[in-house]
């Protein structure tokens, strides 16, 4: 069963804190980026690309595997040479009341790093936009919604991703990996102009 968008993933504060700390390590972020670009990697190839020792990269690869961010490729691994690939991640943050102070701090640091990366991504999207028929599509808009409408819209958004997206191993010729972001947040504004509740 798919995780509910309202249920924290992972389930405990300690597990989420450890995940955030794993994801904010600069070396581990570089390793995830490298594997994402090259599909598969071992400690030697990662060490060569990052300028680190194989002992260091082996340690960080094991930490990433412990958080289920990567998995070993059994058919490629032999002896002490272990090959790794990315795993799909479906993370849902906990509500503030469910987070510890340590989790809050780790989540804030991770969010800061992600925001910086997303700003770079947005700048790149604007630079590469070549019209409504191109690969890059960027849209900023707003509307009035109820809380229930926001939840329904998000559920349909996830359904659309499943309908139009592919796992890498099933992607047809001509498909490209796409970076997508979803953000919905109430804005300060006037009260609804509709009829008042009786």
C-alpha atoms as a printed R data frame, in Angstrom:
    type eleno elety resid chain resno       x       y       z
1   ATOM     1    CA   UNK     A     1   0.000   0.000   0.000
2   ATOM     2    CA   UNK     A     2   1.342   3.448  -0.865
3   ATOM     3    CA   UNK     A     3   2.198   5.694   2.080
4   ATOM     4    CA   UNK     A     4  -0.505   8.256   2.875
5   ATOM     5    CA   UNK     A     5   0.571  11.821   2.030
6   ATOM     6    CA   UNK     A     6  -0.394  12.686   5.627
7   ATOM     7    CA   UNK     A     7   1.632   9.914   7.327
8   ATOM     8    CA   UNK     A     8   5.273  10.725   8.206
9   ATOM     9    CA   UNK     A     9   7.843   8.611   6.346
10  ATOM    10    CA   UNK     A    10   9.995   7.307   8.060
11  ATOM    11    CA   UNK     A    11   7.674   6.664  10.974
12  ATOM    12    CA   UNK     A    12   9.725   7.779  14.003
13  ATOM    13    CA   UNK     A    13  11.474  11.015  14.831
14  ATOM    14    CA   UNK     A    14  14.792   9.244  15.423
15  ATOM    15    CA   UNK     A    15  14.618   7.593  11.990
16  ATOM    16    CA   UNK     A    16  13.758  10.864  10.259
17  ATOM    17    CA   UNK     A    17  16.531  12.719  12.080
18  ATOM    18    CA   UNK     A    18  19.068  10.119  10.958
19  ATOM    19    CA   UNK     A    19  17.786  10.382   7.384
20  ATOM    20    CA   UNK     A    20  18.147  14.180   7.366
21  ATOM    21    CA   UNK     A    21  21.655  13.981   8.792
22  ATOM    22    CA   UNK     A    22  22.569  11.457   6.110
23  ATOM    23    CA   UNK     A    23  21.205  13.687   3.357
24  ATOM    24    CA   UNK     A    24  22.974  16.844   4.582
25  ATOM    25    CA   UNK     A    25  26.440  15.291   4.484
26  ATOM    26    CA   UNK     A    26  28.251  17.008   1.568
27  ATOM    27    CA   UNK     A    27  30.105  13.826   0.566
28  ATOM    28    CA   UNK     A    28  26.931  11.737   0.608
29  ATOM    29    CA   UNK     A    29  25.061  14.320  -1.478
30  ATOM    30    CA   UNK     A    30  27.900  14.203  -4.021
31  ATOM    31    CA   UNK     A    31  27.762  10.405  -4.045
32  ATOM    32    CA   UNK     A    32  23.997  10.426  -4.655
33  ATOM    33    CA   UNK     A    33  24.460  12.942  -7.478
34  ATOM    34    CA   UNK     A    34  27.212  10.820  -9.014
35  ATOM    35    CA   UNK     A    35  25.170   7.610  -8.915
36  ATOM    36    CA   UNK     A    36  22.175   9.502 -10.303
37  ATOM    37    CA   UNK     A    37  24.247  10.621 -13.288
38  ATOM    38    CA   UNK     A    38  26.056   7.331 -13.902
39  ATOM    39    CA   UNK     A    39  23.254   4.915 -12.895
40  ATOM    40    CA   UNK     A    40  25.690   2.535 -11.161
41  ATOM    41    CA   UNK     A    41  28.875   3.032  -9.152
42  ATOM    42    CA   UNK     A    42  31.301   1.339  -6.792
43  ATOM    43    CA   UNK     A    43  33.576   2.809  -4.138
44  ATOM    44    CA   UNK     A    44  36.490   3.056  -6.581
45  ATOM    45    CA   UNK     A    45  34.618   5.002  -9.274
46  ATOM    46    CA   UNK     A    46  33.077   7.311  -6.675
47  ATOM    47    CA   UNK     A    47  36.432   7.880  -4.963
48  ATOM    48    CA   UNK     A    48  38.064   8.769  -8.288
49  ATOM    49    CA   UNK     A    49  35.304  11.248  -9.161
50  ATOM    50    CA   UNK     A    50  35.180  12.911  -5.736
51  ATOM    51    CA   UNK     A    51  38.893  12.848  -4.937
52  ATOM    52    CA   UNK     A    52  38.316  10.775  -1.797
53  ATOM    53    CA   UNK     A    53  39.817   7.502  -0.610
54  ATOM    54    CA   UNK     A    54  37.993   4.250  -1.326
55  ATOM    55    CA   UNK     A    55  37.764   3.675   2.426
56  ATOM    56    CA   UNK     A    56  35.896   6.964   2.830
57  ATOM    57    CA   UNK     A    57  33.518   6.341  -0.054
58  ATOM    58    CA   UNK     A    58  32.865   2.745   1.076
59  ATOM    59    CA   UNK     A    59  31.875   4.061   4.514
60  ATOM    60    CA   UNK     A    60  29.480   6.651   3.061
61  ATOM    61    CA   UNK     A    61  27.997   4.150   0.600
62  ATOM    62    CA   UNK     A    62  27.153   1.845   3.508
63  ATOM    63    CA   UNK     A    63  25.507   4.757   5.359
64  ATOM    64    CA   UNK     A    64  23.395   5.568   2.294
65  ATOM    65    CA   UNK     A    65  22.412   1.914   1.966
66  ATOM    66    CA   UNK     A    66  21.391   1.803   5.638
67  ATOM    67    CA   UNK     A    67  18.926   4.637   4.914
68  ATOM    68    CA   UNK     A    68  17.550   2.777   1.874
69  ATOM    69    CA   UNK     A    69  18.741   5.535  -0.459
70  ATOM    70    CA   UNK     A    70  20.836   3.111  -2.529
71  ATOM    71    CA   UNK     A    71  20.965  -0.665  -2.920
72  ATOM    72    CA   UNK     A    72  23.619  -3.150  -3.936
73  ATOM    73    CA   UNK     A    73  23.523  -4.627  -7.448
74  ATOM    74    CA   UNK     A    74  24.060  -8.350  -6.749
75  ATOM    75    CA   UNK     A    75  24.703  -9.337 -10.355
76  ATOM    76    CA   UNK     A    76  27.583  -6.845 -10.609
77  ATOM    77    CA   UNK     A    77  29.096  -7.261  -7.167
78  ATOM    78    CA   UNK     A    78  31.775  -9.845  -6.474
79  ATOM    79    CA   UNK     A    79  34.191 -10.312  -3.619
80  ATOM    80    CA   UNK     A    80  34.970  -6.938  -2.044
81  ATOM    81    CA   UNK     A    81  33.809  -4.974  -5.098
82  ATOM    82    CA   UNK     A    82  30.260  -3.851  -4.486
83  ATOM    83    CA   UNK     A    83  28.219  -1.917  -7.037
84  ATOM    84    CA   UNK     A    84  25.329   0.362  -6.089
85  ATOM    85    CA   UNK     A    85  22.281   2.013  -7.672
86  ATOM    86    CA   UNK     A    86  19.739   4.567  -6.424
87  ATOM    87    CA   UNK     A    87  16.469   3.572  -4.809
88  ATOM    88    CA   UNK     A    88  13.255   5.589  -5.252
89  ATOM    89    CA   UNK     A    89  12.539   7.758  -2.210
90  ATOM    90    CA   UNK     A    90   9.078   8.731  -0.993
91  ATOM    91    CA   UNK     A    91   9.575  10.991   2.011
92  ATOM    92    CA   UNK     A    92   6.787  12.742   3.938
93  ATOM    93    CA   UNK     A    93   7.844  15.180   6.706
94  ATOM    94    CA   UNK     A    94   6.100  14.949  10.056
95  ATOM    95    CA   UNK     A    95   3.898  17.742  11.381
96  ATOM    96    CA   UNK     A    96   5.736  20.181  13.698
97  ATOM    97    CA   UNK     A    97   3.990  18.772  16.780
98  ATOM    98    CA   UNK     A    98   5.373  15.313  15.979
99  ATOM    99    CA   UNK     A    99   9.005  16.447  15.613
100 ATOM   100    CA   UNK     A   100  11.676  16.642  18.282
101 ATOM   101    CA   UNK     A   101  14.014  19.627  18.564
102 ATOM   102    CA   UNK     A   102  16.828  17.526  17.072
103 ATOM   103    CA   UNK     A   103  14.626  16.505  14.143
104 ATOM   104    CA   UNK     A   104  13.593  20.138  13.588
105 ATOM   105    CA   UNK     A   105  17.230  21.215  13.425
106 ATOM   106    CA   UNK     A   106  18.226  18.428  11.017
107 ATOM   107    CA   UNK     A   107  15.178  19.048   8.811
108 ATOM   108    CA   UNK     A   108  15.875  22.798   8.707
109 ATOM   109    CA   UNK     A   109  19.439  22.195   7.518
110 ATOM   110    CA   UNK     A   110  18.275  19.745   4.844
111 ATOM   111    CA   UNK     A   111  15.578  22.156   3.668
112 ATOM   112    CA   UNK     A   112  18.120  24.992   3.435
113 ATOM   113    CA   UNK     A   113  20.348  22.884   1.212
114 ATOM   114    CA   UNK     A   114  17.429  21.791  -0.965
115 ATOM   115    CA   UNK     A   115  16.225  25.384  -1.341
116 ATOM   116    CA   UNK     A   116  19.652  26.466  -2.541
117 ATOM   117    CA   UNK     A   117  19.658  23.647  -5.109
118 ATOM   118    CA   UNK     A   118  16.119  24.531  -6.241
119 ATOM   119    CA   UNK     A   119  17.082  28.178  -6.775
120 ATOM   120    CA   UNK     A   120  19.892  27.007  -9.061
121 ATOM   121    CA   UNK     A   121  17.398  24.717 -10.816
122 ATOM   122    CA   UNK     A   122  14.927  27.571 -11.360
123 ATOM   123    CA   UNK     A   123  17.652  29.840 -12.779
124 ATOM   124    CA   UNK     A   124  18.672  27.037 -15.139
125 ATOM   125    CA   UNK     A   125  15.044  26.463 -16.180
126 ATOM   126    CA   UNK     A   126  14.648  30.131 -17.103
127 ATOM   127    CA   UNK     A   127  17.902  30.062 -19.060
128 ATOM   128    CA   UNK     A   128  16.958  26.887 -20.973
129 ATOM   129    CA   UNK     A   129  13.310  27.770 -21.660
130 ATOM   130    CA   UNK     A   130  12.827  27.772 -25.438
131 ATOM   131    CA   UNK     A   131   9.078  28.228 -25.756
132 ATOM   132    CA   UNK     A   132   5.854  26.359 -24.904
133 ATOM   133    CA   UNK     A   133   6.817  23.416 -27.134
134 ATOM   134    CA   UNK     A   134  10.165  22.740 -25.454
135 ATOM   135    CA   UNK     A   135  11.286  20.399 -22.708
136 ATOM   136    CA   UNK     A   136  11.307  23.086 -20.013
137 ATOM   137    CA   UNK     A   137   7.904  24.112 -18.701
138 ATOM   138    CA   UNK     A   138   7.599  26.639 -15.868
139 ATOM   139    CA   UNK     A   139   4.357  27.996 -14.450
140 ATOM   140    CA   UNK     A   140   3.578  30.217 -11.470
141 ATOM   141    CA   UNK     A   141  -0.079  30.702 -10.636
142 ATOM   142    CA   UNK     A   142  -2.590  30.982  -7.818
143 ATOM   143    CA   UNK     A   143  -6.247  30.358  -7.083
144 ATOM   144    CA   UNK     A   144  -8.712  29.951  -4.200
145 ATOM   145    CA   UNK     A   145  -8.944  26.446  -2.715
146 ATOM   146    CA   UNK     A   146 -10.338  24.704   0.338
147 ATOM   147    CA   UNK     A   147  -8.119  22.509   2.488
148 ATOM   148    CA   UNK     A   148  -9.944  19.484   1.084
149 ATOM   149    CA   UNK     A   149  -9.380  20.819  -2.430
150 ATOM   150    CA   UNK     A   150  -5.634  21.165  -1.803
151 ATOM   151    CA   UNK     A   151  -5.419  17.537  -0.646
152 ATOM   152    CA   UNK     A   152  -7.454  16.303  -3.617
153 ATOM   153    CA   UNK     A   153  -5.324  18.359  -6.022
154 ATOM   154    CA   UNK     A   154  -2.118  16.888  -4.572
155 ATOM   155    CA   UNK     A   155  -3.477  13.341  -4.845
156 ATOM   156    CA   UNK     A   156  -4.355  13.949  -8.509
157 ATOM   157    CA   UNK     A   157  -0.904  15.439  -9.103
158 ATOM   158    CA   UNK     A   158   0.676  12.208  -7.821
159 ATOM   159    CA   UNK     A   159  -1.681  10.195 -10.049
160 ATOM   160    CA   UNK     A   160  -0.575  12.268 -13.057
161 ATOM   161    CA   UNK     A   161   3.078  11.578 -12.255
162 ATOM   162    CA   UNK     A   162   2.355   7.859 -12.217
163 ATOM   163    CA   UNK     A   163   0.375   8.114 -15.467
164 ATOM   164    CA   UNK     A   164   2.914  10.118 -17.470
165 ATOM   165    CA   UNK     A   165   6.195   9.138 -15.784
166 ATOM   166    CA   UNK     A   166   8.223   5.938 -16.038
167 ATOM   167    CA   UNK     A   167  10.652   4.035 -13.860
168 ATOM   168    CA   UNK     A   168  14.076   4.322 -15.498
169 ATOM   169    CA   UNK     A   169  14.085   0.677 -16.585
170 ATOM   170    CA   UNK     A   170  10.756   1.131 -18.420
171 ATOM   171    CA   UNK     A   171  11.352   4.587 -19.928
172 ATOM   172    CA   UNK     A   172  10.810   4.598 -23.716
173 ATOM   173    CA   UNK     A   173  13.323   5.891 -26.242
174 ATOM   174    CA   UNK     A   174  13.506   9.667 -26.192
175 ATOM   175    CA   UNK     A   175  12.520  10.005 -22.523
176 ATOM   176    CA   UNK     A   176  14.648  12.209 -20.287
177 ATOM   177    CA   UNK     A   177  14.927  12.448 -16.481
178 ATOM   178    CA   UNK     A   178  12.847  15.434 -15.368
179 ATOM   179    CA   UNK     A   179  13.067  17.552 -12.190
180 ATOM   180    CA   UNK     A   180   9.573  18.355 -10.906
181 ATOM   181    CA   UNK     A   181   8.572  20.351  -7.814
182 ATOM   182    CA   UNK     A   182   5.170  20.757  -6.134
183 ATOM   183    CA   UNK     A   183   4.485  23.644  -3.749
184 ATOM   184    CA   UNK     A   184   1.128  24.797  -2.383
185 ATOM   185    CA   UNK     A   185   0.997  27.412   0.381
186 ATOM   186    CA   UNK     A   186  -1.747  29.867   1.472
187 ATOM   187    CA   UNK     A   187  -1.046  33.507   0.690
188 ATOM   188    CA   UNK     A   188  -2.009  36.532   2.753
189 ATOM   189    CA   UNK     A   189  -5.040  38.070   1.104
190 ATOM   190    CA   UNK     A   190  -8.610  39.285   1.449
191 ATOM   191    CA   UNK     A   191 -11.450  37.214   2.860
192 ATOM   192    CA   UNK     A   192 -13.564  35.251   0.354
193 ATOM   193    CA   UNK     A   193 -16.083  37.427  -1.464
194 ATOM   194    CA   UNK     A   194 -18.713  34.677  -1.524
195 ATOM   195    CA   UNK     A   195 -21.745  34.376   0.751
196 ATOM   196    CA   UNK     A   196 -21.046  34.273   4.477
197 ATOM   197    CA   UNK     A   197 -21.938  31.073   6.335
198 ATOM   198    CA   UNK     A   198 -25.267  31.295   8.142
